[in-house]
Amino acid sequence: MPYRIEPGRDLANEVRAVATGQFEDAIEALEKRPEGLHEAIHEARKKFKRLRNLYRLIGSSAKTFRRSENQRLRDCARTLSRVRDATALIETVAHLSAHAITDDEAQTLATVREVLERRRDEIAATETDLEGKVAAVIAECRKGIDTLGKLKLPSKQGHGGQLLAKGWRQGLERAREALEACKGDGHGEAYHDLRKAAQAYWMNLSLMQPLWPSAFAAKRDAAKRLVDLLGHEHDLTILAGLFDEEAEIFGDGQGQSFLLAIIIRHQQELRRQALTLAGKVFADHPRREAQIIACLWAEAKAAGRDGRN
């Protein structure tokens, strides 16, 4: 089941189908592990993010359901987070290596990568019950599928479109608030909020692409570029945080200075690019975009079509 809501169909049934597909994909990844356990965990956590976003979009009409299921998904992601988060730091350093401007910086990053690989392996060694944790998460996914039978959404003419429009507008309002915060003091938490809002927008554009395939595909591509920029920026914030917490693992003063200089320089450049792109991605007024969603949904329902071209 693709991550798509088909217009012209019953909204509750569509949400249940999409959510079931995401849960089933997470279960399959954790059980089959074609690229290894840690990559399977990464894939499952991406499905949990999509599920949380789906529930957020329709959450104003299913508050109790969303609250309980959001907690389930958050707990599942946290259960599987330690080794994956340690691996993400290694990927961050690998990305930074492409931006080293001196041999000293390149050597520093190579050394840091080795340090972080050892750290990841040590963390993995302490995960004595990882298989048990995976089994518990799979069980929670199956419970999540069963719980979808309790989901109730409005079925009257026009109500589904209004519900989606409301969730769409709220997401864009959060994005605009985060963007303004980034332009102001520009602290790391503001960029993290902008990243989450951009991720939500990108996923919503995927969910609703059948409403207007060509326009939403273009908007989704721009949103994905923004998500990638802000994702790298956030990774650097986490790496800098580890530097504060475990500075001793990063070697002597000179090596630490090189690392900090690289982090700060690249983070500033990423933020500059992200702010420019975010201004374009979120240029349209949230209420206007929401009205478009409602109109397109109503048109699809009236025409009795399913949104496919």
XYZ file of C-alpha atoms in Angstrom:
309
model
C 0.000 0.000 0.000
C 1.622 3.295 -1.075
C 1.717 6.301 1.221
C -1.207 7.913 -0.610
C -4.781 8.873 0.214
C -6.964 8.453 -2.834
C -9.616 11.196 -3.179
C -13.145 10.168 -3.972
C -13.012 7.312 -1.475
C -14.068 7.055 2.150
C -11.449 8.935 4.183
C -11.505 6.643 7.228
C -11.009 3.568 5.054
C -8.153 5.270 3.214
C -6.406 6.238 6.462
C -6.795 2.704 7.815
C -5.394 1.228 4.604
C -2.390 3.578 4.489
C -1.628 3.059 8.185
C -1.935 -0.713 7.900
C 0.478 -0.666 4.977
C 3.049 1.325 6.941
C 2.810 -1.005 9.936
C 3.127 -4.048 7.669
C 6.171 -2.548 5.939
C 7.809 -1.956 9.342
C 7.092 -5.539 10.409
C 8.472 -6.918 7.140
C 11.652 -4.860 7.451
C 12.275 -6.016 11.028
C 11.537 -9.660 10.237
C 13.286 -10.090 6.874
C 16.213 -7.616 7.266
C 17.505 -7.774 3.658
C 20.304 -5.266 4.432
C 20.914 -6.242 8.042
C 19.253 -5.507 11.356
C 20.423 -1.925 11.793
C 19.213 -0.864 8.347
C 15.926 -2.647 9.073
C 15.576 -0.609 12.262
C 16.212 2.549 10.252
C 13.480 1.583 7.776
C 11.001 0.771 10.539
C 11.602 4.101 12.258
C 10.893 5.915 8.970
C 7.528 4.132 8.796
C 6.763 5.240 12.348
C 7.422 8.862 11.341
C 5.007 8.508 8.435
C 2.364 7.026 10.698
C 2.712 9.821 13.252
C 2.370 12.370 10.456
C -0.736 10.659 9.062
C -2.367 10.683 12.495
C -1.404 14.328 12.981
C -3.082 15.290 9.699
C -6.448 13.879 10.805
C -5.845 14.366 14.519
C -8.341 17.165 15.152
C -11.166 14.646 14.588
C -9.529 11.729 16.438
C -7.732 13.284 19.387
C -7.881 10.332 21.779
C -6.858 7.879 19.063
C -3.992 10.075 17.949
C -2.726 10.635 21.485
C -2.584 6.914 22.354
C -1.149 5.817 19.017
C 1.380 8.627 18.987
C 2.673 7.332 22.317
C 2.886 3.799 20.926
C 4.873 4.940 17.908
C 7.169 7.157 19.975
C 7.936 4.277 22.340
C 8.628 1.919 19.427
C 11.075 4.382 17.864
C 12.868 4.986 21.155
C 13.175 1.268 21.837
C 15.186 0.891 18.636
C 17.080 4.178 18.735
C 20.482 3.740 20.410
C 22.528 1.944 17.771
C 20.792 3.707 14.884
C 21.527 7.126 16.404
C 25.164 6.166 16.870
C 25.319 5.061 13.227
C 23.779 8.362 12.100
C 26.703 10.239 13.665
C 29.108 8.232 11.512
C 27.078 9.131 8.428
C 27.238 12.775 9.486
C 31.030 12.706 9.583
C 31.111 10.960 6.213
C 29.008 13.802 4.787
C 31.285 16.385 6.405
C 34.347 14.772 4.826
C 33.183 15.949 1.420
C 33.427 19.525 2.692
C 36.904 19.456 4.242
C 39.051 22.226 2.768
C 42.487 21.223 4.086
C 44.409 17.995 4.573
C 44.352 18.592 8.328
C 40.566 18.792 8.330
C 40.308 15.638 6.223
C 42.595 13.765 8.589
C 40.655 15.013 11.615
C 37.393 13.775 10.147
C 38.905 10.391 9.276
C 40.061 10.027 12.877
C 36.671 11.128 14.230
C 34.949 8.579 12.039
C 37.083 5.804 13.470
C 36.293 6.992 16.990
C 32.573 7.054 16.288
C 32.671 3.603 14.697
C 34.263 2.215 17.863
C 31.662 4.033 19.941
C 28.857 2.558 17.793
C 30.292 -0.939 18.199
C 30.538 -0.501 21.970
C 26.928 0.626 22.153
C 25.860 -2.310 20.000
C 27.694 -4.675 22.323
C 25.673 -3.403 25.287
C 22.383 -4.020 23.479
C 22.132 -7.462 25.024
C 18.414 -7.879 24.329
C 18.093 -6.180 20.953
C 16.277 -9.157 19.442
C 13.824 -9.075 22.306
C 13.265 -5.355 21.753
C 12.656 -5.941 18.050
C 10.144 -8.671 18.846
C 8.354 -6.321 21.253
C 8.172 -3.593 18.598
C 6.754 -6.041 16.038
C 4.081 -7.013 18.579
C 3.243 -3.331 19.099
C 2.935 -2.861 15.334
C 0.373 -5.650 15.200
C -1.524 -4.048 18.070
C -1.415 -0.788 16.146
C -3.054 -2.485 13.162
C -5.771 -3.953 15.375
C -6.418 -0.551 16.985
C -7.143 1.009 13.584
C -10.587 -0.581 13.785
C -11.424 1.980 16.475
C -10.618 4.956 14.263
C -13.690 7.040 13.484
C -13.663 9.966 11.052
C -16.451 12.159 9.633
C -18.255 10.583 6.689
C -20.712 13.339 5.727
C -20.284 15.123 2.410
C -17.547 17.730 2.642
C -16.430 16.911 6.182
C -13.468 14.788 5.108
C -12.076 17.556 2.941
C -12.479 20.098 5.730
C -10.674 17.799 8.167
C -7.733 17.358 5.795
C -7.669 21.088 5.072
C -7.518 21.876 8.783
C -4.596 19.513 9.349
C -2.851 20.927 6.276
C -3.289 24.520 7.483
C -2.057 23.742 10.987
C 1.063 22.083 9.591
C 1.880 25.090 7.425
C 1.272 27.471 10.309
C 3.807 25.542 12.388
C 6.257 25.787 9.492
C 5.834 29.555 9.215
C 6.287 30.007 12.971
C 9.480 27.949 12.878
C 10.770 29.871 9.860
C 10.230 33.192 11.602
C 12.030 31.859 14.696
C 14.987 30.815 12.534
C 15.153 34.295 11.027
C 15.130 35.750 14.533
C 17.478 34.239 17.095
C 18.241 31.270 14.843
C 18.929 28.787 17.642
C 19.242 25.069 16.978
C 15.792 24.190 18.337
C 14.155 26.560 15.848
C 15.867 24.825 12.929
C 14.847 21.473 14.379
C 11.214 22.666 14.469
C 11.516 23.865 10.868
C 12.917 20.475 9.877
C 9.981 18.662 11.493
C 7.519 20.983 9.768
C 9.250 20.481 6.408
C 9.162 16.713 6.886
C 5.455 16.879 7.661
C 4.804 18.996 4.562
C 6.798 16.632 2.351
C 4.874 13.631 3.701
C 1.525 15.397 3.355
C 2.323 16.233 -0.259
C 3.003 12.532 -0.813
C -0.236 11.558 0.908
C -2.329 13.986 -1.121
C -0.470 13.905 -4.443
C -3.379 12.226 -6.293
C -5.391 15.427 -5.798
C -3.091 17.354 -8.167
C -0.224 15.085 -9.295
C 1.903 17.493 -11.321
C 1.782 20.468 -8.948
C 2.189 18.407 -5.792
C 5.101 16.444 -7.261
C 7.000 19.678 -7.900
C 6.223 21.014 -4.424
C 7.216 17.684 -2.892
C 10.599 17.724 -4.639
C 11.340 21.201 -3.253
C 10.197 20.172 0.217
C 12.435 17.092 0.066
C 15.464 19.245 -0.774
C 14.640 21.380 2.250
C 14.250 18.301 4.461
C 17.667 17.045 3.349
C 19.354 20.387 4.061
C 17.765 20.660 7.489
C 18.485 17.007 8.190
C 22.201 17.572 7.671
C 21.983 20.705 9.818
C 20.302 18.765 12.621
C 22.892 15.988 12.395
C 25.599 18.580 12.970
C 23.735 19.892 16.009
C 23.676 16.374 17.451
C 27.371 15.898 16.676
C 28.169 19.193 18.398
C 26.101 18.060 21.374
C 28.098 14.850 21.624
C 31.238 16.953 21.508
C 29.988 18.821 24.580
C 29.042 15.621 26.412
C 31.984 13.364 25.489
C 34.728 15.743 24.372
C 37.452 13.349 25.538
C 36.703 10.878 22.747
C 37.625 13.461 20.109
C 41.332 13.643 20.895
C 43.573 16.576 21.673
C 42.841 20.302 21.581
C 43.990 20.798 18.004
C 41.821 17.982 16.685
C 38.842 19.306 18.594
C 39.413 22.789 17.178
C 39.486 21.460 13.612
C 36.271 19.525 14.192
C 34.418 22.454 15.712
C 35.547 24.756 12.901
C 34.238 22.349 10.274
C 30.926 21.889 12.089
C 30.325 25.622 12.526
C 31.324 26.542 8.971
C 29.190 23.878 7.319
C 26.233 24.416 9.638
C 26.146 28.122 8.843
C 26.163 27.380 5.117
C 23.381 24.798 5.477
C 21.269 27.246 7.460
C 21.738 29.955 4.846
C 20.660 27.610 2.054
C 17.757 26.227 4.079
C 16.330 29.645 4.918
C 16.422 30.681 1.264
C 14.680 27.492 0.142
C 12.179 27.502 3.023
C 11.074 30.998 2.022
C 10.072 29.557 -1.364
C 8.595 26.269 -0.086
C 6.355 28.033 2.432
C 5.638 31.153 0.380
C 1.902 30.511 -0.048
C -0.458 31.418 2.775
C -1.498 28.387 4.900
C -5.196 29.219 4.738
C -5.111 29.537 0.944
C -3.368 26.180 0.522
C -5.862 24.601 2.899
C -8.762 25.977 0.860
C -7.235 24.457 -2.255
C -7.039 21.050 -0.535
C -10.690 21.271 0.509
C -11.797 22.316 -2.984
C -9.821 19.598 -4.735
C -11.149 16.950 -2.352
C -14.736 18.125 -2.877
C -14.226 18.107 -6.653
C -12.907 14.554 -6.543
C -15.820 13.391 -4.402
C -18.344 15.103 -6.673
C -16.822 13.633 -9.795
C -16.817 10.165 -8.264
C -13.239 9.579 -9.357
C -10.359 8.148 -7.363
C -7.663 10.682 -8.280
C -5.725 8.473 -10.671
C -4.595 9.885 -14.025
